[in-house]
Coordinates of N, CA and C and ligand atoms in Angstrom, one line a residue:
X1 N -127.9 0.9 -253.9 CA -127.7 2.1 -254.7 C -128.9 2.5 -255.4
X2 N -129.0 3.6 -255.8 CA -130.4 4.5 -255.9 C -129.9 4.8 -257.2
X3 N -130.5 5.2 -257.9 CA -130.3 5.8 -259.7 C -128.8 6.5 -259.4
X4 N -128.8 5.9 -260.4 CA -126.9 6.7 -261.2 C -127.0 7.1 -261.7
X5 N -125.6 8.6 -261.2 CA -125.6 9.3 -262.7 C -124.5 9.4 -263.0
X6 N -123.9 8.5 -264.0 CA -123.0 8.4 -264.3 C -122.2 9.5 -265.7
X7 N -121.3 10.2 -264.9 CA -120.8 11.2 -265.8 C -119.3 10.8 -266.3
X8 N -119.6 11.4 -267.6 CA -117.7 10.6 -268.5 C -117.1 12.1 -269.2
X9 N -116.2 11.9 -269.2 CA -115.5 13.0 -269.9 C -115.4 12.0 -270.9
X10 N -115.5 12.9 -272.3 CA -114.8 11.8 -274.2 C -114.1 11.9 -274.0
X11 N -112.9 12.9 -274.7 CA -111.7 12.8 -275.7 C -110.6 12.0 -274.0
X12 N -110.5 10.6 -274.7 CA -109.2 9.7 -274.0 C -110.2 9.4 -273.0
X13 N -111.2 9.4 -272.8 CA -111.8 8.9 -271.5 C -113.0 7.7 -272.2
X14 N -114.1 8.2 -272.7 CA -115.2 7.5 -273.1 C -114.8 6.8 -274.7
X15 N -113.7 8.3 -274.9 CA -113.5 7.8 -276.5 C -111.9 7.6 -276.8
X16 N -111.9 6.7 -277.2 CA -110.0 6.7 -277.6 C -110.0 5.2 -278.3
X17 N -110.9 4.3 -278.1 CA -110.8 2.9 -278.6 C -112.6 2.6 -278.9
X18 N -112.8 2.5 -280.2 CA -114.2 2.6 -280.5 C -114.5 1.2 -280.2
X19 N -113.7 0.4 -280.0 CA -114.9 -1.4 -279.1 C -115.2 -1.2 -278.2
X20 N -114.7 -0.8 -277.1 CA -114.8 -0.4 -276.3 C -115.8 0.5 -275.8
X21 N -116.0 1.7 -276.9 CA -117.2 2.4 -276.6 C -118.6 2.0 -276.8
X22 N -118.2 1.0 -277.6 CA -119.4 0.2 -278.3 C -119.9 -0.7 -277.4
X23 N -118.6 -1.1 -276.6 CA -119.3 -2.2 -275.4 C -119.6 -1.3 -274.2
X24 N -119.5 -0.2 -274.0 CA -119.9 0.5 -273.4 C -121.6 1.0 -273.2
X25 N -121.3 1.4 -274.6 CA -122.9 1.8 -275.1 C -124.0 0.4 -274.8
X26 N -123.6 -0.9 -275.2 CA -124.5 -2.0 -275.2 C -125.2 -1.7 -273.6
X27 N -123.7 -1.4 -272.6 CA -124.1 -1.9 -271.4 C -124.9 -0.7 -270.9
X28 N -124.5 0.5 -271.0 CA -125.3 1.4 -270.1 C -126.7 1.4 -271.2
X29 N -127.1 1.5 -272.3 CA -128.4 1.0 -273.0 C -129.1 0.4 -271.8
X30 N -128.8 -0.8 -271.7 CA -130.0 -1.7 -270.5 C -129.8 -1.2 -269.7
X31 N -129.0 -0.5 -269.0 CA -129.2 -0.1 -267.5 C -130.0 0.8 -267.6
X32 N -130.5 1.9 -268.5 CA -131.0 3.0 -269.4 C -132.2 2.5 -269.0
X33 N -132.5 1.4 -270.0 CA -134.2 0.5 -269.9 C -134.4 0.2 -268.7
X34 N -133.6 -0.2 -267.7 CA -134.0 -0.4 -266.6 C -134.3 0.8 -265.6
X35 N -134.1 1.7 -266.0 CA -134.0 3.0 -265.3 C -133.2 2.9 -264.2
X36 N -132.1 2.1 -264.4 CA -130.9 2.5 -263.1 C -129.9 3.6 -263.7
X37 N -130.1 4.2 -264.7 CA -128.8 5.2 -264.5 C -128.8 6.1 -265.7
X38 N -128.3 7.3 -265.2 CA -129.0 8.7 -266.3 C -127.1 9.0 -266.8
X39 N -126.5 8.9 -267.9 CA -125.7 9.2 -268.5 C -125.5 10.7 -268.9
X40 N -124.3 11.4 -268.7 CA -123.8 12.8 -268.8 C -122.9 13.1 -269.3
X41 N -122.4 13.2 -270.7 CA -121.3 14.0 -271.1 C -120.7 15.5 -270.6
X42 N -119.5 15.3 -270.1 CA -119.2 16.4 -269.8 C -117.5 16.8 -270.3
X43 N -117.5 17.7 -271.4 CA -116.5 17.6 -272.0 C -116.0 19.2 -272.5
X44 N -114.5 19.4 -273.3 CA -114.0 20.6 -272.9 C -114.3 21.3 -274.4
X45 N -114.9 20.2 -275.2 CA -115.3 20.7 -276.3 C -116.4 21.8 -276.4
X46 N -116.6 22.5 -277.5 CA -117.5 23.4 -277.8 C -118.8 22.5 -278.3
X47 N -120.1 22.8 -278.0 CA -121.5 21.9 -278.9 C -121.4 21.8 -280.4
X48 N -120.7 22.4 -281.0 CA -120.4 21.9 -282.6 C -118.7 20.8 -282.8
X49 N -118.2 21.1 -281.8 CA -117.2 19.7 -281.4 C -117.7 18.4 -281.1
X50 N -118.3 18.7 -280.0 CA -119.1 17.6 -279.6 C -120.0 16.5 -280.6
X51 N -120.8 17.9 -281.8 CA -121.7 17.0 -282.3 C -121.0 16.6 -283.6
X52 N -119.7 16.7 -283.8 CA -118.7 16.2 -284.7 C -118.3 14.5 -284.0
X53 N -118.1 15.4 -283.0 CA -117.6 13.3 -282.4 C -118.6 12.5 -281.9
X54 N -119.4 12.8 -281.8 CA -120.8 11.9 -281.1 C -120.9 11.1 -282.5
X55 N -121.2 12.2 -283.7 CA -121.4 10.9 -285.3 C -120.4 10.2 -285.5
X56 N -118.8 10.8 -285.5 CA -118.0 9.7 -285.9 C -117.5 9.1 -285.5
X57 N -118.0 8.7 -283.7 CA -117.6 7.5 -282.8 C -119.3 7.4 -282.5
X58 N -120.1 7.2 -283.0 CA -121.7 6.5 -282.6 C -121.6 6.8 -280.9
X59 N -121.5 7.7 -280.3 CA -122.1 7.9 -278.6 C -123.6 7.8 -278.5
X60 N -123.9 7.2 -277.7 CA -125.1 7.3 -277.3 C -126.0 8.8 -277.5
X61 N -127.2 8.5 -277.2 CA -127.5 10.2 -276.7 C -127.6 10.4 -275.4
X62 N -126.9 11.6 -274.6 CA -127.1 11.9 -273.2 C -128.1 11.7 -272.7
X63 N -128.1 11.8 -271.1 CA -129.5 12.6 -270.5 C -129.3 14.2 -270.4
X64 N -128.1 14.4 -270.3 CA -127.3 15.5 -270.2 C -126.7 15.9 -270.8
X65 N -125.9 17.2 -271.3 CA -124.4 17.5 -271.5 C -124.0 18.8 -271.4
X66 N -123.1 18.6 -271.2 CA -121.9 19.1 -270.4 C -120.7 19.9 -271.4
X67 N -120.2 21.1 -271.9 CA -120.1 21.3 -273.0 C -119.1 22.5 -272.4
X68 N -117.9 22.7 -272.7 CA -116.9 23.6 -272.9 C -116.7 24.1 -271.3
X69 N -115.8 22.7 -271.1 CA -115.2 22.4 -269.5 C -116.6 22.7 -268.4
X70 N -117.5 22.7 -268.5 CA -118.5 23.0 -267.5 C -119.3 24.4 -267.7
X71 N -119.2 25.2 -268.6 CA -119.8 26.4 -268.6 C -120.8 26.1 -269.5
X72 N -121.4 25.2 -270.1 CA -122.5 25.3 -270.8 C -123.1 23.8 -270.6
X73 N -124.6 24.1 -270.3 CA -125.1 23.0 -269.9 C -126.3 22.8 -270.8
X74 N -126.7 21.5 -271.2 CA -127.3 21.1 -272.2 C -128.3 19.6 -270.8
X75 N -130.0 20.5 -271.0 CA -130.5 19.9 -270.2 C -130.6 18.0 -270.9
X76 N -130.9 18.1 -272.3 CA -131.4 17.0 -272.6 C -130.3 16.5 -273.7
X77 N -129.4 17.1 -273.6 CA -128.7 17.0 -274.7 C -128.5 17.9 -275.7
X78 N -129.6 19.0 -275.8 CA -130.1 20.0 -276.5 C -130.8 21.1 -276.2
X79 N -131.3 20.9 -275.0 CA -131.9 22.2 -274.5 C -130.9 23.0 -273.6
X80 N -130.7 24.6 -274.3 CA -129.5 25.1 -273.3 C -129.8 25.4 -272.0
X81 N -129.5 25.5 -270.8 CA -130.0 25.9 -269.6 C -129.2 26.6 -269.3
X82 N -130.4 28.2 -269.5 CA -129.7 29.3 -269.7 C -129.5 29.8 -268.1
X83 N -129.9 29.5 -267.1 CA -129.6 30.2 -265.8 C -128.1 29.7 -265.3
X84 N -127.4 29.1 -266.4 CA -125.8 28.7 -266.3 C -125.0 29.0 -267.3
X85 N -124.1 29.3 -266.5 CA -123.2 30.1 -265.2 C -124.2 31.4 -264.5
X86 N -124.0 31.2 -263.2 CA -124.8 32.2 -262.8 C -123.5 33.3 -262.1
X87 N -123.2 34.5 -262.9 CA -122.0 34.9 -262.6 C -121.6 36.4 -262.8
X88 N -121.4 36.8 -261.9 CA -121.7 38.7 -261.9 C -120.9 39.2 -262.6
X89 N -119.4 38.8 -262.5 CA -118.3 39.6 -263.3 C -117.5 38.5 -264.0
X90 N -117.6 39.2 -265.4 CA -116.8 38.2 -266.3 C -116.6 39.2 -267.6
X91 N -115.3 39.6 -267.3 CA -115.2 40.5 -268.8 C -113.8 39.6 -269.6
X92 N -115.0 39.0 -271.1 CA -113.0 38.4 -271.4 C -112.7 39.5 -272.2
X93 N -113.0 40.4 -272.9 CA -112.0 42.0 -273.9 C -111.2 41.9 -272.9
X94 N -111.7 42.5 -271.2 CA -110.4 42.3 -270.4 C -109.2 41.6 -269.9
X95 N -109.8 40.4 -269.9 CA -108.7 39.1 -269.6 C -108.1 39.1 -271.0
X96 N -108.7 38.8 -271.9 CA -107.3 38.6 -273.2 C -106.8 39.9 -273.5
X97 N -106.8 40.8 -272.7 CA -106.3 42.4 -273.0 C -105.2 41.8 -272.5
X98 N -105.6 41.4 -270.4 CA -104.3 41.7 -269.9 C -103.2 40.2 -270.3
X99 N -103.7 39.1 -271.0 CA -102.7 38.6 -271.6 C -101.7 38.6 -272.4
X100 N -102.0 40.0 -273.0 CA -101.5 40.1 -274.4 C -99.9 40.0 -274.8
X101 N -99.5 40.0 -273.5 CA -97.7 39.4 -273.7 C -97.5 38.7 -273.1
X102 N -98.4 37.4 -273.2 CA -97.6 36.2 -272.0 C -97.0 35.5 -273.6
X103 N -95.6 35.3 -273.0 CA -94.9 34.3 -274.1 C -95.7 33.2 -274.6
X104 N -95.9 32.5 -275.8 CA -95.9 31.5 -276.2 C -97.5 30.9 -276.5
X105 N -98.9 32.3 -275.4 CA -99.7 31.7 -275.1 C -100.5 32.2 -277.3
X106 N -101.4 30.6 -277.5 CA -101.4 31.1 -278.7 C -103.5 30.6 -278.5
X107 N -104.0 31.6 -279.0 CA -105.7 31.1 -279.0 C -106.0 30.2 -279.6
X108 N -106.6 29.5 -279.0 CA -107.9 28.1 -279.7 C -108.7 29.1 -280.8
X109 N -108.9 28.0 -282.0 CA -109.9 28.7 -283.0 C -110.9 29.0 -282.4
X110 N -111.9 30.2 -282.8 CA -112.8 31.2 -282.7 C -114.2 30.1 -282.0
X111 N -114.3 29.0 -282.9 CA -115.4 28.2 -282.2 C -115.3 27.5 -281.0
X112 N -113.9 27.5 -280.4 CA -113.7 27.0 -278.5 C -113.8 28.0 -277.8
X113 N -113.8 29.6 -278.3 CA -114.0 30.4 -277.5 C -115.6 30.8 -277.2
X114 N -115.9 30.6 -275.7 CA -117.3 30.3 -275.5 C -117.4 31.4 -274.6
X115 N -119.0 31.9 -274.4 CA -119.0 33.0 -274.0 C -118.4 33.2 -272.5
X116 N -118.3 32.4 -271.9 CA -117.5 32.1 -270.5 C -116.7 31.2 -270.5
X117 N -115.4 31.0 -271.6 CA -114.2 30.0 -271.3 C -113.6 30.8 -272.8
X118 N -112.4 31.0 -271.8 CA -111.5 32.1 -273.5 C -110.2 30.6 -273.2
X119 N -109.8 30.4 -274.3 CA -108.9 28.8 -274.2 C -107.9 29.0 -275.5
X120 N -106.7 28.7 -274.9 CA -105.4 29.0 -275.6 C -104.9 27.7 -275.5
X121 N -103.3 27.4 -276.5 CA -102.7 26.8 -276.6 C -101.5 26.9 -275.9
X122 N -100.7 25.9 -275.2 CA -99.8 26.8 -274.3 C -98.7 25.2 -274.3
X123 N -97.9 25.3 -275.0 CA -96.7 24.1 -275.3 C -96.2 23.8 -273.4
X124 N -96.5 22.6 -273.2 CA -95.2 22.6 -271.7 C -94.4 23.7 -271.6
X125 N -95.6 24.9 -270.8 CA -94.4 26.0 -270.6 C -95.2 26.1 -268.8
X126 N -94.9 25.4 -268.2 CA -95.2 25.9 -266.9 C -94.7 27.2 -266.4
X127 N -94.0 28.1 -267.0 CA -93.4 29.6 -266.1 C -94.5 30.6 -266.6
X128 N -95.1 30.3 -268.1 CA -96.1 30.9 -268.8 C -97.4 30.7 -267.9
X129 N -97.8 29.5 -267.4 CA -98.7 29.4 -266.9 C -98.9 30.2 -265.5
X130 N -97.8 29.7 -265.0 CA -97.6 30.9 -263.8 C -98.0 32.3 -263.5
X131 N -97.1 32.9 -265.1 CA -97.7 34.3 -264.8 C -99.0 34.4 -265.6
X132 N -99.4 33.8 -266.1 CA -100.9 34.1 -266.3 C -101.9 34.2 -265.2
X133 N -101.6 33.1 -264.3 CA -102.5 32.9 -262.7 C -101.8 34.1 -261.8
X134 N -100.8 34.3 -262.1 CA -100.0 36.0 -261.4 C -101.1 37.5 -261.9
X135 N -101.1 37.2 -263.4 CA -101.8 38.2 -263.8 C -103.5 38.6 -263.4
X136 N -103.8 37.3 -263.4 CA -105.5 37.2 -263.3 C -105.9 37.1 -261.6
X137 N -104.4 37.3 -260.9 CA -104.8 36.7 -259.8 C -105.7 37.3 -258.6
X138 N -106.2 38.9 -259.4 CA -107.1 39.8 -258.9 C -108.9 39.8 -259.8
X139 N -108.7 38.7 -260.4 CA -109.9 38.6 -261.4 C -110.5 37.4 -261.0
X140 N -112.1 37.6 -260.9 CA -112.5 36.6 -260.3 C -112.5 35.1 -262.0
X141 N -111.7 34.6 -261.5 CA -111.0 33.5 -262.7 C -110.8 32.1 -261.9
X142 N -110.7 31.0 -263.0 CA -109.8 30.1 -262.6 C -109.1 29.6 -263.5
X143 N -108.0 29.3 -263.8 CA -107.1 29.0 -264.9 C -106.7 27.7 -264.5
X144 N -107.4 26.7 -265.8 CA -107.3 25.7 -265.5 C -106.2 24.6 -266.6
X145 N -105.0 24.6 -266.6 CA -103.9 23.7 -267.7 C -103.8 22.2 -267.6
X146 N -104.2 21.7 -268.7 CA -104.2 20.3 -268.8 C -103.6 19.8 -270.0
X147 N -103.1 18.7 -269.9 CA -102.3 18.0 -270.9 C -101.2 19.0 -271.5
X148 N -100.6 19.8 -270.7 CA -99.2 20.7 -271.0 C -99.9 21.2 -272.6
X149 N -101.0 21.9 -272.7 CA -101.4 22.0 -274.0 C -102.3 22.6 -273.7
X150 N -103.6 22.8 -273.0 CA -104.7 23.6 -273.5 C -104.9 24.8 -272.0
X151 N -104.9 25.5 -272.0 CA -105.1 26.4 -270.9 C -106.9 27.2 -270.9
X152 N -107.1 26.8 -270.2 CA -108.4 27.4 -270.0 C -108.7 28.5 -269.5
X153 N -109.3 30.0 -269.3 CA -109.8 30.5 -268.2 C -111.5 30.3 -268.2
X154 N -111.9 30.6 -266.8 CA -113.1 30.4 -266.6 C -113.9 31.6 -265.9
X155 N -115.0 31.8 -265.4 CA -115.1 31.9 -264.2 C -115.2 31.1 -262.7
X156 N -114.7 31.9 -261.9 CA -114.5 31.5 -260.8 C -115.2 30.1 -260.6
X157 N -115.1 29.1 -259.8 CA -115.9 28.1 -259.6 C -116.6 27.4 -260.2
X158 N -116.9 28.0 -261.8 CA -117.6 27.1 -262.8 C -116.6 26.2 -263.3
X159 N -116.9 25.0 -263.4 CA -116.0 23.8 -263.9 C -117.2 22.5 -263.9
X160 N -116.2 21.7 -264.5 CA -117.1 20.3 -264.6 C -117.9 19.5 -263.2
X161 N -117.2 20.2 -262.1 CA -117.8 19.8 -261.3 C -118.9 20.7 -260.8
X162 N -118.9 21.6 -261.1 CA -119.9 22.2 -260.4 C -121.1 22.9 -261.0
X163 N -121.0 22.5 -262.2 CA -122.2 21.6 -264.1 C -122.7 20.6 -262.8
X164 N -121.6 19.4 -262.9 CA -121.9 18.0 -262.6 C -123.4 18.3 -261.3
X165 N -123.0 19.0 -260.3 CA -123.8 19.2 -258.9 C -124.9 19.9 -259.4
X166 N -125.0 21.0 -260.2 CA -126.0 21.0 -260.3 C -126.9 19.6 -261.6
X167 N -126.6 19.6 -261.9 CA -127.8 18.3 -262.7 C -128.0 17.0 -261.7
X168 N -127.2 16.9 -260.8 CA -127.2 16.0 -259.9 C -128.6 16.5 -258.8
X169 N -128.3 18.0 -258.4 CA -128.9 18.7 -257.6 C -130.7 18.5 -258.2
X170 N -130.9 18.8 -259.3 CA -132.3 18.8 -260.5 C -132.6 17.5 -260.4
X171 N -132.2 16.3 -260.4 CA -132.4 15.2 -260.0 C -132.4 14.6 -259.5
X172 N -131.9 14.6 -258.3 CA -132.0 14.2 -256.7 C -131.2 12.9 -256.6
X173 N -129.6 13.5 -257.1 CA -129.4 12.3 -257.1 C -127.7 13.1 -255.5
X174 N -127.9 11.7 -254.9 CA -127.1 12.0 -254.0 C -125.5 12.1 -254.4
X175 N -124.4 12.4 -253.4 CA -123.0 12.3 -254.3 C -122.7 10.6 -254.3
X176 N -122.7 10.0 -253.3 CA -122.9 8.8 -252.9 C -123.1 8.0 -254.4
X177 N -124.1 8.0 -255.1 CA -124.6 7.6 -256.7 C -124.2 8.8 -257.2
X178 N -123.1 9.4 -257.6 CA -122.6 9.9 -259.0 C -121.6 9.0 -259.3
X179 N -120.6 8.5 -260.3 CA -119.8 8.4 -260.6 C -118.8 9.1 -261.4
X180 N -118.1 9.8 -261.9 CA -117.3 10.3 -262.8 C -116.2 9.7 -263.5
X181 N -116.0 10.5 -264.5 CA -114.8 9.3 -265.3 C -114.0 10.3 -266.0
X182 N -112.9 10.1 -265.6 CA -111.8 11.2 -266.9 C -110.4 10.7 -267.0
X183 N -109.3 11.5 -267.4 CA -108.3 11.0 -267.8 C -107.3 12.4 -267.7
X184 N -107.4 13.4 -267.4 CA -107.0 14.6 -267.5 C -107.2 15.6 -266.5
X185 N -106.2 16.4 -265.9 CA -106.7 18.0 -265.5 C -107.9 18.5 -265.0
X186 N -108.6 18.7 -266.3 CA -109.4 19.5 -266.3 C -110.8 18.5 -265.9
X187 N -110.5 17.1 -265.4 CA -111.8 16.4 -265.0 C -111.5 16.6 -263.2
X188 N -110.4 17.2 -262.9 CA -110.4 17.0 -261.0 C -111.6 17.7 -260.3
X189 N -111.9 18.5 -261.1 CA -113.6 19.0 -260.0 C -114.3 18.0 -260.1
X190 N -114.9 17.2 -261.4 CA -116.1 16.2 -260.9 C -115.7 14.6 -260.2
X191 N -114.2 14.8 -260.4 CA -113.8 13.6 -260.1 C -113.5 14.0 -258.0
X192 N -113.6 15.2 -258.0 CA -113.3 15.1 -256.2 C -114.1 14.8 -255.6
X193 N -115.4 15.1 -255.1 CA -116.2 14.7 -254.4 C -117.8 13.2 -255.0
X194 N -117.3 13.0 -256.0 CA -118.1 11.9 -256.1 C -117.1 10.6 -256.4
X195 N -117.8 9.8 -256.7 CA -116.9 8.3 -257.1 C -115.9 8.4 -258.4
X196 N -115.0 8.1 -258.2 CA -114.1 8.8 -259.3 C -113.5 7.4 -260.1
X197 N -113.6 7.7 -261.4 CA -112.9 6.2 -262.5 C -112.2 7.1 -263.3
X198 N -110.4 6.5 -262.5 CA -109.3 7.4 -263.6 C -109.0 6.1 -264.9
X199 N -109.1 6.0 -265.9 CA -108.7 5.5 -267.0 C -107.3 5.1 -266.6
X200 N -107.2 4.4 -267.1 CA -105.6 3.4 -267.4 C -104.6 4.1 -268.3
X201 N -105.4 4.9 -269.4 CA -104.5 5.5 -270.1 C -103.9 7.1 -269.6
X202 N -104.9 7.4 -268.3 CA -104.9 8.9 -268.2 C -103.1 9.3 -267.6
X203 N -103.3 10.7 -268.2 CA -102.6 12.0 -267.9 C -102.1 12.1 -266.5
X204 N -100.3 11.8 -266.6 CA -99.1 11.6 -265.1 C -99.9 12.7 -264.5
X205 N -100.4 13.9 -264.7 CA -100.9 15.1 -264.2 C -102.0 14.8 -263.0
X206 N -103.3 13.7 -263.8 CA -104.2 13.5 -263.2 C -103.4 12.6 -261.6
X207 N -102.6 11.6 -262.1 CA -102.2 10.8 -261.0 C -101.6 10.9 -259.9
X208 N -101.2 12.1 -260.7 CA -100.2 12.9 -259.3 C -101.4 13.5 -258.2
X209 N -102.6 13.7 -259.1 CA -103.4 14.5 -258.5 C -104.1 13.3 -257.7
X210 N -104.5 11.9 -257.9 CA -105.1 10.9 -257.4 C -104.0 10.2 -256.4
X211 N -103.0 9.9 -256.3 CA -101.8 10.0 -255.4 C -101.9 10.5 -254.2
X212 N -101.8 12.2 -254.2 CA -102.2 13.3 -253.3 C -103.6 13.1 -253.0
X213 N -104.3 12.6 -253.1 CA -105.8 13.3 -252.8 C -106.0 11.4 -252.1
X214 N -105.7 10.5 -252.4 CA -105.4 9.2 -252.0 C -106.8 9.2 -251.1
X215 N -107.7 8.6 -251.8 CA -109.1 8.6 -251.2 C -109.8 6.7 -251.7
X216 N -110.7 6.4 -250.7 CA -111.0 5.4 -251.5 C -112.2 5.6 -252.3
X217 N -112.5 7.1 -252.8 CA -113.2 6.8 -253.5 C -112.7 7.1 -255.0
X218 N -111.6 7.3 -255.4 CA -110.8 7.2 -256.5 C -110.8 5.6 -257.3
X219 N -110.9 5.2 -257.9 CA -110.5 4.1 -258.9 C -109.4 4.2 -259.8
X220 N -108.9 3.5 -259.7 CA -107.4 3.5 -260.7 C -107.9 2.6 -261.6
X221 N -108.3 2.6 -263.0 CA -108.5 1.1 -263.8 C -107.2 1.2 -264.6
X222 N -107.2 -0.6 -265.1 CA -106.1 -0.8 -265.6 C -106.2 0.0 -267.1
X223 N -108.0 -0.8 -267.4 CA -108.3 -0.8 -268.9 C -108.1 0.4 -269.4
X224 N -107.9 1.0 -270.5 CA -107.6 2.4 -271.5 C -108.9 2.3 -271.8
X225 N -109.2 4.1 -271.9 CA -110.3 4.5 -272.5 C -111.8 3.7 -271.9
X226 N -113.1 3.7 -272.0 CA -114.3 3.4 -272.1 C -113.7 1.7 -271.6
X227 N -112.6 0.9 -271.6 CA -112.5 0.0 -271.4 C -112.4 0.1 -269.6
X228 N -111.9 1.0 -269.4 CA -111.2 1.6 -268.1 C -112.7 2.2 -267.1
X229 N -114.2 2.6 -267.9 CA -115.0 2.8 -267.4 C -115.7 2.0 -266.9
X230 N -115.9 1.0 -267.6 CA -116.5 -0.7 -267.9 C -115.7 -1.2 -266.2
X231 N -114.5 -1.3 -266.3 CA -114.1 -1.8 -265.2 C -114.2 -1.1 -263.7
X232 N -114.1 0.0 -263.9 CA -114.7 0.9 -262.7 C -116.2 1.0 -262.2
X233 N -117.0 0.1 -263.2 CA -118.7 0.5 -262.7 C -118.5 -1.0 -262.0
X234 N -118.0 -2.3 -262.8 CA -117.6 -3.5 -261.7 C -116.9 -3.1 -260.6
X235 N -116.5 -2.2 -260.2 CA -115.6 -2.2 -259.0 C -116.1 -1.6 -258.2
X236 N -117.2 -0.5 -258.9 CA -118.3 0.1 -257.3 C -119.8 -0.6 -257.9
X237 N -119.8 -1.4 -257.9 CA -121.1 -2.7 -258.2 C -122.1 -2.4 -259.2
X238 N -121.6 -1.8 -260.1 CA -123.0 -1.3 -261.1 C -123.1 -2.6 -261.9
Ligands
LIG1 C1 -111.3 20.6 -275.5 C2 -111.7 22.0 -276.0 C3 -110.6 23.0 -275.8 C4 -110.1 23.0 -274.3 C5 -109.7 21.6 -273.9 C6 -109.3 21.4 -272.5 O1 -110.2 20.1 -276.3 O2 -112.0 22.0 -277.4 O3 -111.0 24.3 -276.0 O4 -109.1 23.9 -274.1 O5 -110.8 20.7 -274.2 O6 -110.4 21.8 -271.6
LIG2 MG1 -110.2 13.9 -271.7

């Protein structure tokens, strides 16, 4: 194996049991000094979310990050890399125009709405979701629902995975040496084509999706949370 880049989704994935993260951090640290492996947050939070939970669960600092489902990319942690999303049409005045009477759908506070991801609240209403992807289904979009709770739109093909490919792409790192890690929905882009660690604790949603997709490069760990990572980097030999 050739340098790692090992990418984690937080909320229930990296973070949900702070020993765990802690034993987490000890281990990828040395691999860090040894220069076997470049660490990447990639999460659905906004960069003032993020830098709320990085202090009050001690995360490491990235090589990367990965910031509000894949549309904002943070070269070093902090440097924004503005040539992302590279994306001709994206009007949200008009996407939350033409939502304006889907039942039930209710907005994320003002700071998750990011200049390319408009993100609502949406209670286990699958019929709602439906016609939202009915409505948009002429707009170049992707509507992405996870945890019967957060509904995302995006542009077309920007998502966590395809953040993930390009920083992989800038650093030459093959898919072969990526790994990914999540627990939810909205991690199935970076979790399909590279090495994938589903958490123990993760989302019937994701499973269903790891079931169907029945690959060996999926991992099922037992452990919950960051415990569930730990056991996945033993299982493809890190
Ligand atoms: C995070 C974001 C939220 C988003 C959700 C799912 O919780 O804060 O805006 O909807 O992830 O991607
Ligand atoms: Mg998560």
């Amino acid at each position: 194996m050739g340098l790692i880049l090992l990418a984690t989704d937080l909320d229930d994935t990296l973070v949900g049991d702070d020993n765990s993260t802690q034993v987490f951090n000890g281990l990828v640290s040395r691999m860090r000094d040894q220069q076997k492996i470049k660490l990447v947050y990639i999460t659905g939070r906004s960069p003032e979310s993020y830098d709320q939970l990085k202090n009050e669960r001690s995360l490491l600092e990235p090589d990367a990050l990965v910031t509000a489902v894949g549309t904002e990319i943070f070269l070093d942690g902090k440097t924004k890399y503005d040539n992302w999303p590279m994306v001709a049409e994206w009007n949200s005045e008009l996407i939350r125009h033409s939502l304006l009477n889907v039942p039930s759908l209710e907005e994320q506070p003002k700071t998750e709405q990011r200049q390319f991801k408009i993100s609502y609240y949406l209670r286990n209403n699958q019929s709602s979701y439906e016609l939202v992807k009915k409505i948009l289904r002429h707009h170049p979009v992707d509507v992405v629902y996870s945890m019967g709770l957060y509904l995302d739109i995006v542009p077309r093909g920007v998502n966590k995975g395809s953040a993930l490919r390009l920083l992989a792409d800038r650093w030459h790192i093959e898919a072969e040496d990526i790994i990914a890690c999540g627990d939810s929905a909205n991690d199935i882009s970076m979790l399909k084509r590279n090495k994938a660690i589903i958490v123990g604790n993760a989302k019937e949603e994701l499973l269903r999706w790891a079931l169907q997709a029945g690959n060996e490069n999926i991992f099922l760990a037992k452990g919950f949370y960051a415990q569930g990572i730990i056991e996945g980097l033993a299982y493809y030999g890190v």
